[in-house]
Structure formats: structure tokens, C-alpha cells
Amino acid sequence: MYVLIANILLLFFGIGALVTGYLNKNCQVAQAREHWLKLFFYFLILILVFFSIYTDYIRLLAICIGIVGLYEIVKAHLLSKRSLLLFSPVLVVYLALIAAFIDFGHRASTEKVFLLYFTVVIFDGFSQLCGQLFGKRKLIPSISPNKTTAGLVGALVIASSTSLFLFPSIGMSIAQTLMTTLFICFSALLGDLLASWYKRSCQIKDYSTLIPGHGGILDRFDSFIFSGAMYGLIYL
């Protein structure tokens, strides 16, 4: 299973590199360099997370993500100068999600964690690629101006199709695998939108500048946190 996932992701990263090169033809040098830097760090993050899952350190990684994310949430609130009354519900929801995410990392089997992160990566990556290539109609521009209907549809189709290669290894039927994949995709989308909504309400572009080309921990891991938490609460 692990070799299959690695090969599929390498193939998709190759596709991503080709699309990035194609899109960079009409970009200025600085912008093109930024696109390649983003792809490079995305690859490094992918290796880090997969290594953490494979070596059974995903719970430790989840705790680290939660702590840094908490710092970014608080920092965004302080910069926005919003009242504590408005911040309190956000903090409670975030802490509940992180607790559920850490619990998911502790209780879920390695195969289930791999399936979830693999699906989130495919969905997130192809949402962006399909949106850049074919997207015209914005999905929810007031919250996330870069998301498009074409990006969503394309990512759902590719993530669902790819999951069919994995069902023999995770003890699920084809129907169960497809339903689980769609659940993960929509959970990832909702997590992304919630994180984007909070950024907009705080009037910031990124949660931090920790990861070049990506922003902060929450900018990169919001979908993983929310989908992991939801999977843990409903499926485990």
C-alpha cells in the first residue's frame, strides 16, 4: 500500500510540475520562482507527514500542529483587535477540533491515517490545478476567492478515482471507499473554508510566514485538521 501511494503521489507531483511550468510561461520571473518554491515546500511537507505516519509519530505531529496553530489563531485575533467575546467561540471550536484530531492520530490505524492524508493531498492539489486550468466560476468568492467550481468538481473526480486503487489494502468495499473519500473531501473543503473565513474576519492574508509559499501551519494543515477530526468523531 505504501509503495503504491508513494508512486501515485510522485506521478501527481510530476503532473503538478508540468502544470506549474505551463502556467509560468506567462508569469514574471519573481512570480514563477514563487510558484516553484511553493511546490518544493509542498513536497517537503508531504515527506514529513508521511514519515510521521509511517513511523507512528502522527500523534506527536498533531500535537505540534495544534500548538503552533493555537499561536497563529491567537496572533490573528490580537492583530485584528476584535473583542474577546467574538474570539471565545472560535477558540473553543479550535481546541475541540485539535483534541479530536490528536485523538484520531492516536486511535486510527496507520492505513486509515494514510488514506485520509492521501485523500486530502490529492483533493487539495487538484482543486488548485483544475481551478487554475479550467476555473471560471468562483465557488465562494467572499470567503475564498481562489476556489472555483471546476476546481472542486475536478478534485472530487480525481480523488474518488484514485481511492479505488487503495480499497483492497484498507479493508473496505468499493462503495465504502468512495463514500469515505467523498466524506474526507467535503470535510477538507469545509475546514479550508472555515480557516479562510476566520482569516477574512481578522483581515489577514495568511496566518503567518512560517512556510514559504504557503503561509502558516493553519494555511497548510487546516483541511487535514478538520477532516481528521471529523473522521475520528464519526468513523472511529
PDB file of C-alpha atoms in Angstrom:
ATOM      1  CA  MET A   1       0.000   0.000   0.000  1.00  0.00           C
ATOM      2  CA  TYR A   2       2.736   2.458   0.988  1.00  0.00           C
ATOM      3  CA  VAL A   3       4.729   1.931  -2.207  1.00  0.00           C
ATOM      4  CA  LEU A   4       1.545   2.360  -4.262  1.00  0.00           C
ATOM      5  CA  ILE A   5       0.685   5.626  -2.502  1.00  0.00           C
ATOM      6  CA  ALA A   6       4.246   6.914  -2.953  1.00  0.00           C
ATOM      7  CA  ASN A   7       4.181   6.115  -6.676  1.00  0.00           C
ATOM      8  CA  ILE A   8       0.776   7.752  -7.190  1.00  0.00           C
ATOM      9  CA  LEU A   9       1.883  10.898  -5.356  1.00  0.00           C
ATOM     10  CA  LEU A  10       5.126  11.090  -7.337  1.00  0.00           C
ATOM     11  CA  LEU A  11       3.095  10.802 -10.535  1.00  0.00           C
ATOM     12  CA  PHE A  12       0.746  13.569  -9.412  1.00  0.00           C
ATOM     13  CA  PHE A  13       3.637  15.782  -8.351  1.00  0.00           C
ATOM     14  CA  GLY A  14       5.074  15.295 -11.819  1.00  0.00           C
ATOM     15  CA  ILE A  15       1.753  16.439 -13.262  1.00  0.00           C
ATOM     16  CA  GLY A  16       1.794  19.385 -10.861  1.00  0.00           C
ATOM     17  CA  ALA A  17       5.293  20.336 -12.005  1.00  0.00           C
ATOM     18  CA  LEU A  18       4.226  20.192 -15.666  1.00  0.00           C
ATOM     19  CA  VAL A  19       1.163  22.359 -14.984  1.00  0.00           C
ATOM     20  CA  THR A  20       3.268  24.796 -12.949  1.00  0.00           C
ATOM     21  CA  GLY A  21       5.753  25.085 -15.809  1.00  0.00           C
ATOM     22  CA  TYR A  22       2.905  25.655 -18.276  1.00  0.00           C
ATOM     23  CA  LEU A  23       1.290  28.344 -16.135  1.00  0.00           C
ATOM     24  CA  ASN A  24       4.647  30.035 -15.502  1.00  0.00           C
ATOM     25  CA  LYS A  25       5.124  30.762 -19.210  1.00  0.00           C
ATOM     26  CA  ASN A  26       3.094  33.934 -18.868  1.00  0.00           C
ATOM     27  CA  CYS A  27       4.392  34.912 -15.437  1.00  0.00           C
ATOM     28  CA  GLN A  28       7.169  37.230 -14.411  1.00  0.00           C
ATOM     29  CA  VAL A  29      10.383  35.672 -13.105  1.00  0.00           C
ATOM     30  CA  ALA A  30       9.687  36.509  -9.458  1.00  0.00           C
ATOM     31  CA  GLN A  31       6.175  35.065  -9.605  1.00  0.00           C
ATOM     32  CA  ALA A  32       7.378  31.919 -11.381  1.00  0.00           C
ATOM     33  CA  ARG A  33      10.061  31.440  -8.721  1.00  0.00           C
ATOM     34  CA  GLU A  34       7.408  31.760  -6.031  1.00  0.00           C
ATOM     35  CA  HIS A  35       5.310  29.043  -7.707  1.00  0.00           C
ATOM     36  CA  TRP A  36       8.275  26.629  -7.825  1.00  0.00           C
ATOM     37  CA  LEU A  37       9.155  27.425  -4.204  1.00  0.00           C
ATOM     38  CA  LYS A  38       5.604  26.635  -3.149  1.00  0.00           C
ATOM     39  CA  LEU A  39       5.681  23.288  -4.968  1.00  0.00           C
ATOM     40  CA  PHE A  40       9.060  22.431  -3.435  1.00  0.00           C
ATOM     41  CA  PHE A  41       7.915  23.104   0.133  1.00  0.00           C
ATOM     42  CA  TYR A  42       4.684  21.237  -0.524  1.00  0.00           C
ATOM     43  CA  PHE A  43       6.817  18.210  -1.409  1.00  0.00           C
ATOM     44  CA  LEU A  44       8.915  18.579   1.761  1.00  0.00           C
ATOM     45  CA  ILE A  45       5.781  18.820   3.908  1.00  0.00           C
ATOM     46  CA  LEU A  46       4.385  15.731   2.235  1.00  0.00           C
ATOM     47  CA  ILE A  47       7.535  13.745   3.025  1.00  0.00           C
ATOM     48  CA  LEU A  48       7.490  14.938   6.660  1.00  0.00           C
ATOM     49  CA  VAL A  49       3.864  13.956   7.235  1.00  0.00           C
ATOM     50  CA  PHE A  50       4.160  10.592   5.510  1.00  0.00           C
ATOM     51  CA  PHE A  51       7.295   9.798   7.509  1.00  0.00           C
ATOM     52  CA  SER A  52       5.439  10.728  10.722  1.00  0.00           C
ATOM     53  CA  ILE A  53       2.545   8.436   9.803  1.00  0.00           C
ATOM     54  CA  TYR A  54       4.790   5.556   8.753  1.00  0.00           C
ATOM     55  CA  THR A  55       6.896   5.732  11.930  1.00  0.00           C
ATOM     56  CA  ASP A  56       3.781   6.112  14.122  1.00  0.00           C
ATOM     57  CA  TYR A  57       4.625   9.657  15.215  1.00  0.00           C
ATOM     58  CA  ILE A  58       1.439  11.168  13.812  1.00  0.00           C
ATOM     59  CA  ARG A  59       0.095  11.936  17.296  1.00  0.00           C
ATOM     60  CA  LEU A  60       3.242  13.931  18.120  1.00  0.00           C
ATOM     61  CA  LEU A  61       2.931  15.760  14.804  1.00  0.00           C
ATOM     62  CA  ALA A  62      -0.736  16.502  15.545  1.00  0.00           C
ATOM     63  CA  ILE A  63       0.207  17.983  18.933  1.00  0.00           C
ATOM     64  CA  CYS A  64       2.894  20.177  17.330  1.00  0.00           C
ATOM     65  CA  ILE A  65       0.464  21.340  14.627  1.00  0.00           C
ATOM     66  CA  GLY A  66      -2.131  22.110  17.301  1.00  0.00           C
ATOM     67  CA  ILE A  67       0.253  24.185  19.428  1.00  0.00           C
ATOM     68  CA  VAL A  68       1.584  26.262  16.522  1.00  0.00           C
ATOM     69  CA  GLY A  69      -1.943  26.638  15.156  1.00  0.00           C
ATOM     70  CA  LEU A  70      -3.142  27.925  18.525  1.00  0.00           C
ATOM     71  CA  TYR A  71      -0.398  30.557  18.462  1.00  0.00           C
ATOM     72  CA  GLU A  72      -1.485  31.606  14.953  1.00  0.00           C
ATOM     73  CA  ILE A  73      -5.158  31.803  15.973  1.00  0.00           C
ATOM     74  CA  VAL A  74      -4.350  33.996  18.986  1.00  0.00           C
ATOM     75  CA  LYS A  75      -1.962  36.170  16.970  1.00  0.00           C
ATOM     76  CA  ALA A  76      -4.604  36.718  14.263  1.00  0.00           C
ATOM     77  CA  HIS A  77      -7.095  37.784  16.935  1.00  0.00           C
ATOM     78  CA  LEU A  78      -4.652  40.220  18.550  1.00  0.00           C
ATOM     79  CA  LEU A  79      -3.816  41.795  15.196  1.00  0.00           C
ATOM     80  CA  SER A  80      -7.498  42.220  14.379  1.00  0.00           C
ATOM     81  CA  LYS A  81      -8.238  43.883  17.727  1.00  0.00           C
ATOM     82  CA  ARG A  82     -11.604  42.129  17.853  1.00  0.00           C
ATOM     83  CA  SER A  83     -13.403  41.770  21.179  1.00  0.00           C
ATOM     84  CA  LEU A  84     -12.698  38.770  23.381  1.00  0.00           C
ATOM     85  CA  LEU A  85     -16.400  37.894  23.237  1.00  0.00           C
ATOM     86  CA  LEU A  86     -16.109  37.207  19.494  1.00  0.00           C
ATOM     87  CA  PHE A  87     -12.853  35.307  19.885  1.00  0.00           C
ATOM     88  CA  SER A  88     -14.007  32.925  22.633  1.00  0.00           C
ATOM     89  CA  PRO A  89     -16.269  30.714  20.445  1.00  0.00           C
ATOM     90  CA  VAL A  90     -13.501  30.453  17.813  1.00  0.00           C
ATOM     91  CA  LEU A  91     -11.018  29.356  20.466  1.00  0.00           C
ATOM     92  CA  VAL A  92     -13.408  26.741  21.901  1.00  0.00           C
ATOM     93  CA  VAL A  93     -14.138  25.289  18.451  1.00  0.00           C
ATOM     94  CA  TYR A  94     -10.430  25.206  17.563  1.00  0.00           C
ATOM     95  CA  LEU A  95      -9.440  23.447  20.793  1.00  0.00           C
ATOM     96  CA  ALA A  96     -12.229  20.895  20.298  1.00  0.00           C
ATOM     97  CA  LEU A  97     -11.083  20.209  16.734  1.00  0.00           C
ATOM     98  CA  ILE A  98      -7.444  19.834  17.780  1.00  0.00           C
ATOM     99  CA  ALA A  99      -8.404  17.462  20.611  1.00  0.00           C
ATOM    100  CA  ALA A 100     -10.399  15.348  18.135  1.00  0.00           C
ATOM    101  CA  PHE A 101      -7.541  15.495  15.615  1.00  0.00           C
ATOM    102  CA  ILE A 102      -4.979  14.302  18.173  1.00  0.00           C
ATOM    103  CA  ASP A 103      -7.362  11.537  19.250  1.00  0.00           C
ATOM    104  CA  PHE A 104      -7.743  10.498  15.606  1.00  0.00           C
ATOM    105  CA  GLY A 105      -3.959  10.253  15.268  1.00  0.00           C
ATOM    106  CA  HIS A 106      -3.860   8.084  18.402  1.00  0.00           C
ATOM    107  CA  ARG A 107      -6.736   5.679  17.639  1.00  0.00           C
ATOM    108  CA  ALA A 108      -6.774   5.355  13.853  1.00  0.00           C
ATOM    109  CA  SER A 109      -4.773   2.601  12.164  1.00  0.00           C
ATOM    110  CA  THR A 110      -1.798   3.586  10.032  1.00  0.00           C
ATOM    111  CA  GLU A 111      -3.730   2.581   6.899  1.00  0.00           C
ATOM    112  CA  LYS A 112      -6.671   4.851   7.786  1.00  0.00           C
ATOM    113  CA  VAL A 113      -4.403   7.812   8.518  1.00  0.00           C
ATOM    114  CA  PHE A 114      -2.595   7.259   5.223  1.00  0.00           C
ATOM    115  CA  LEU A 115      -5.926   7.107   3.376  1.00  0.00           C
ATOM    116  CA  LEU A 116      -7.110  10.345   4.942  1.00  0.00           C
ATOM    117  CA  TYR A 117      -3.942  12.347   4.347  1.00  0.00           C
ATOM    118  CA  PHE A 118      -3.521  10.892   0.859  1.00  0.00           C
ATOM    119  CA  THR A 119      -7.084  11.968   0.002  1.00  0.00           C
ATOM    120  CA  VAL A 120      -6.597  15.450   1.462  1.00  0.00           C
ATOM    121  CA  VAL A 121      -3.384  15.941  -0.552  1.00  0.00           C
ATOM    122  CA  ILE A 122      -4.987  14.800  -3.815  1.00  0.00           C
ATOM    123  CA  PHE A 123      -8.118  16.878  -3.212  1.00  0.00           C
ATOM    124  CA  ASP A 124      -6.203  19.993  -2.205  1.00  0.00           C
ATOM    125  CA  GLY A 125      -3.659  19.753  -5.014  1.00  0.00           C
ATOM    126  CA  PHE A 126      -6.110  19.102  -7.826  1.00  0.00           C
ATOM    127  CA  SER A 127      -8.570  21.699  -6.533  1.00  0.00           C
ATOM    128  CA  GLN A 128      -5.831  24.226  -7.233  1.00  0.00           C
ATOM    129  CA  LEU A 129      -4.607  22.729 -10.533  1.00  0.00           C
ATOM    130  CA  CYS A 130      -8.072  22.201 -12.033  1.00  0.00           C
ATOM    131  CA  GLY A 131      -9.110  25.640 -10.859  1.00  0.00           C
ATOM    132  CA  GLN A 132      -6.077  27.279 -12.463  1.00  0.00           C
ATOM    133  CA  LEU A 133      -6.569  25.426 -15.751  1.00  0.00           C
ATOM    134  CA  PHE A 134     -10.351  25.409 -16.113  1.00  0.00           C
ATOM    135  CA  GLY A 135     -11.868  27.514 -13.339  1.00  0.00           C
ATOM    136  CA  LYS A 136     -14.055  30.435 -14.306  1.00  0.00           C
ATOM    137  CA  ARG A 137     -16.940  30.419 -11.856  1.00  0.00           C
ATOM    138  CA  LYS A 138     -15.912  31.196  -8.270  1.00  0.00           C
ATOM    139  CA  LEU A 139     -17.185  28.846  -5.590  1.00  0.00           C
ATOM    140  CA  ILE A 140     -17.488  31.186  -2.576  1.00  0.00           C
ATOM    141  CA  PRO A 141     -15.555  34.345  -3.511  1.00  0.00           C
ATOM    142  CA  SER A 142     -16.454  36.234  -0.340  1.00  0.00           C
ATOM    143  CA  ILE A 143     -14.597  33.646   1.765  1.00  0.00           C
ATOM    144  CA  SER A 144     -12.082  32.001  -0.555  1.00  0.00           C
ATOM    145  CA  PRO A 145     -11.629  33.953  -3.811  1.00  0.00           C
ATOM    146  CA  ASN A 146      -9.301  31.376  -5.414  1.00  0.00           C
ATOM    147  CA  LYS A 147     -11.651  28.398  -5.172  1.00  0.00           C
ATOM    148  CA  THR A 148     -13.687  27.560  -8.279  1.00  0.00           C
ATOM    149  CA  THR A 149     -16.486  25.169  -9.179  1.00  0.00           C
ATOM    150  CA  ALA A 150     -14.277  23.488 -11.782  1.00  0.00           C
ATOM    151  CA  GLY A 151     -11.563  23.006  -9.189  1.00  0.00           C
ATOM    152  CA  LEU A 152     -13.991  21.358  -6.778  1.00  0.00           C
ATOM    153  CA  VAL A 153     -15.510  19.021  -9.380  1.00  0.00           C
ATOM    154  CA  GLY A 154     -12.153  18.066 -10.854  1.00  0.00           C
ATOM    155  CA  ALA A 155     -10.640  17.345  -7.442  1.00  0.00           C
ATOM    156  CA  LEU A 156     -13.634  15.226  -6.380  1.00  0.00           C
ATOM    157  CA  VAL A 157     -13.436  13.136  -9.541  1.00  0.00           C
ATOM    158  CA  ILE A 158      -9.672  12.577  -9.305  1.00  0.00           C
ATOM    159  CA  ALA A 159      -9.666  11.867  -5.551  1.00  0.00           C
ATOM    160  CA  SER A 160     -12.549   9.394  -5.872  1.00  0.00           C
ATOM    161  CA  SER A 161     -10.993   7.659  -8.878  1.00  0.00           C
ATOM    162  CA  THR A 162      -7.596   7.381  -7.194  1.00  0.00           C
ATOM    163  CA  SER A 163      -9.073   5.923  -3.998  1.00  0.00           C
ATOM    164  CA  LEU A 164     -10.218   2.872  -5.966  1.00  0.00           C
ATOM    165  CA  PHE A 165      -6.583   1.749  -6.190  1.00  0.00           C
ATOM    166  CA  LEU A 166      -6.423   1.570  -2.395  1.00  0.00           C
ATOM    167  CA  PHE A 167      -9.600  -0.218  -1.291  1.00  0.00           C
ATOM    168  CA  PRO A 168      -8.062  -3.734  -1.328  1.00  0.00           C
ATOM    169  CA  SER A 169      -5.425  -2.554   1.178  1.00  0.00           C
ATOM    170  CA  ILE A 170      -7.713  -0.845   3.693  1.00  0.00           C
ATOM    171  CA  GLY A 171     -10.381  -3.499   4.213  1.00  0.00           C
ATOM    172  CA  MET A 172     -13.242  -1.554   2.618  1.00  0.00           C
ATOM    173  CA  SER A 173     -15.562  -2.309  -0.259  1.00  0.00           C
ATOM    174  CA  ILE A 174     -15.565  -0.094  -3.344  1.00  0.00           C
ATOM    175  CA  ALA A 175     -18.749   1.647  -2.186  1.00  0.00           C
ATOM    176  CA  GLN A 176     -17.358   2.231   1.324  1.00  0.00           C
ATOM    177  CA  THR A 177     -14.104   3.572  -0.105  1.00  0.00           C
ATOM    178  CA  LEU A 178     -15.907   6.028  -2.383  1.00  0.00           C
ATOM    179  CA  MET A 179     -18.232   7.217   0.399  1.00  0.00           C
ATOM    180  CA  THR A 180     -15.302   7.641   2.795  1.00  0.00           C
ATOM    181  CA  THR A 181     -13.289   9.529   0.176  1.00  0.00           C
ATOM    182  CA  LEU A 182     -16.157  11.928  -0.548  1.00  0.00           C
ATOM    183  CA  PHE A 183     -16.673  12.471   3.176  1.00  0.00           C
ATOM    184  CA  ILE A 184     -12.985  13.306   3.603  1.00  0.00           C
ATOM    185  CA  CYS A 185     -13.043  15.666   0.595  1.00  0.00           C
ATOM    186  CA  PHE A 186     -16.037  17.658   1.784  1.00  0.00           C
ATOM    187  CA  SER A 187     -14.648  17.756   5.338  1.00  0.00           C
ATOM    188  CA  ALA A 188     -11.355  19.070   3.950  1.00  0.00           C
ATOM    189  CA  LEU A 189     -13.224  21.726   1.961  1.00  0.00           C
ATOM    190  CA  LEU A 190     -15.233  22.817   4.998  1.00  0.00           C
ATOM    191  CA  GLY A 191     -12.090  23.017   7.134  1.00  0.00           C
ATOM    192  CA  ASP A 192     -10.397  25.151   4.486  1.00  0.00           C
ATOM    193  CA  LEU A 193     -13.398  27.468   4.223  1.00  0.00           C
ATOM    194  CA  LEU A 194     -13.666  27.893   7.996  1.00  0.00           C
ATOM    195  CA  ALA A 195      -9.977  28.787   8.243  1.00  0.00           C
ATOM    196  CA  SER A 196     -10.347  31.221   5.323  1.00  0.00           C
ATOM    197  CA  TRP A 197     -13.434  32.790   6.895  1.00  0.00           C
ATOM    198  CA  TYR A 198     -11.544  33.472  10.127  1.00  0.00           C
ATOM    199  CA  LYS A 199      -8.639  35.000   8.191  1.00  0.00           C
ATOM    200  CA  ARG A 200     -11.029  37.293   6.329  1.00  0.00           C
ATOM    201  CA  SER A 201     -12.742  38.299   9.563  1.00  0.00           C
ATOM    202  CA  CYS A 202      -9.322  39.178  11.015  1.00  0.00           C
ATOM    203  CA  GLN A 203      -8.348  40.945   7.755  1.00  0.00           C
ATOM    204  CA  ILE A 204      -5.136  38.981   7.215  1.00  0.00           C
ATOM    205  CA  LYS A 205      -3.897  37.128   4.127  1.00  0.00           C
ATOM    206  CA  ASP A 206      -2.015  34.305   5.871  1.00  0.00           C
ATOM    207  CA  TYR A 207      -1.823  33.069   9.440  1.00  0.00           C
ATOM    208  CA  SER A 208       1.959  33.504   9.414  1.00  0.00           C
ATOM    209  CA  THR A 209       5.000  33.313   7.123  1.00  0.00           C
ATOM    210  CA  LEU A 210       6.389  30.116   8.642  1.00  0.00           C
ATOM    211  CA  ILE A 211       6.208  28.043   5.415  1.00  0.00           C
ATOM    212  CA  PRO A 212       7.479  29.855   2.292  1.00  0.00           C
ATOM    213  CA  GLY A 213       4.804  29.999  -0.384  1.00  0.00           C
ATOM    214  CA  HIS A 214       2.124  28.575   1.900  1.00  0.00           C
ATOM    215  CA  GLY A 215       1.788  30.877   4.892  1.00  0.00           C
ATOM    216  CA  GLY A 216       1.368  29.385   8.331  1.00  0.00           C
ATOM    217  CA  ILE A 217       0.653  25.967   9.792  1.00  0.00           C
ATOM    218  CA  LEU A 218      -3.096  26.566   9.610  1.00  0.00           C
ATOM    219  CA  ASP A 219      -2.838  27.721   5.994  1.00  0.00           C
ATOM    220  CA  ARG A 220      -1.271  24.359   5.107  1.00  0.00           C
ATOM    221  CA  PHE A 221      -2.935  21.955   7.556  1.00  0.00           C
ATOM    222  CA  ASP A 222      -6.467  23.349   8.030  1.00  0.00           C
ATOM    223  CA  SER A 223      -8.028  20.681   5.774  1.00  0.00           C
ATOM    224  CA  PHE A 224      -6.063  17.864   7.425  1.00  0.00           C
ATOM    225  CA  ILE A 225      -7.048  19.009  10.924  1.00  0.00           C
ATOM    226  CA  PHE A 226     -10.759  19.298  10.197  1.00  0.00           C
ATOM    227  CA  SER A 227     -11.088  16.130   8.098  1.00  0.00           C
ATOM    228  CA  GLY A 228      -9.059  14.127  10.643  1.00  0.00           C
ATOM    229  CA  ALA A 229     -11.213  15.403  13.492  1.00  0.00           C
ATOM    230  CA  MET A 230     -14.457  14.646  11.645  1.00  0.00           C
ATOM    231  CA  TYR A 231     -13.248  11.198  10.583  1.00  0.00           C
ATOM    232  CA  GLY A 232     -12.286  10.380  14.140  1.00  0.00           C
ATOM    233  CA  LEU A 233     -15.621  11.528  15.547  1.00  0.00           C
ATOM    234  CA  ILE A 234     -17.797   9.722  13.005  1.00  0.00           C
ATOM    235  CA  TYR A 235     -15.872   6.667  11.827  1.00  0.00           C
ATOM    236  CA  LEU A 236     -13.821   5.614  14.885  1.00  0.00           C
TER     237      LEU A 236
END
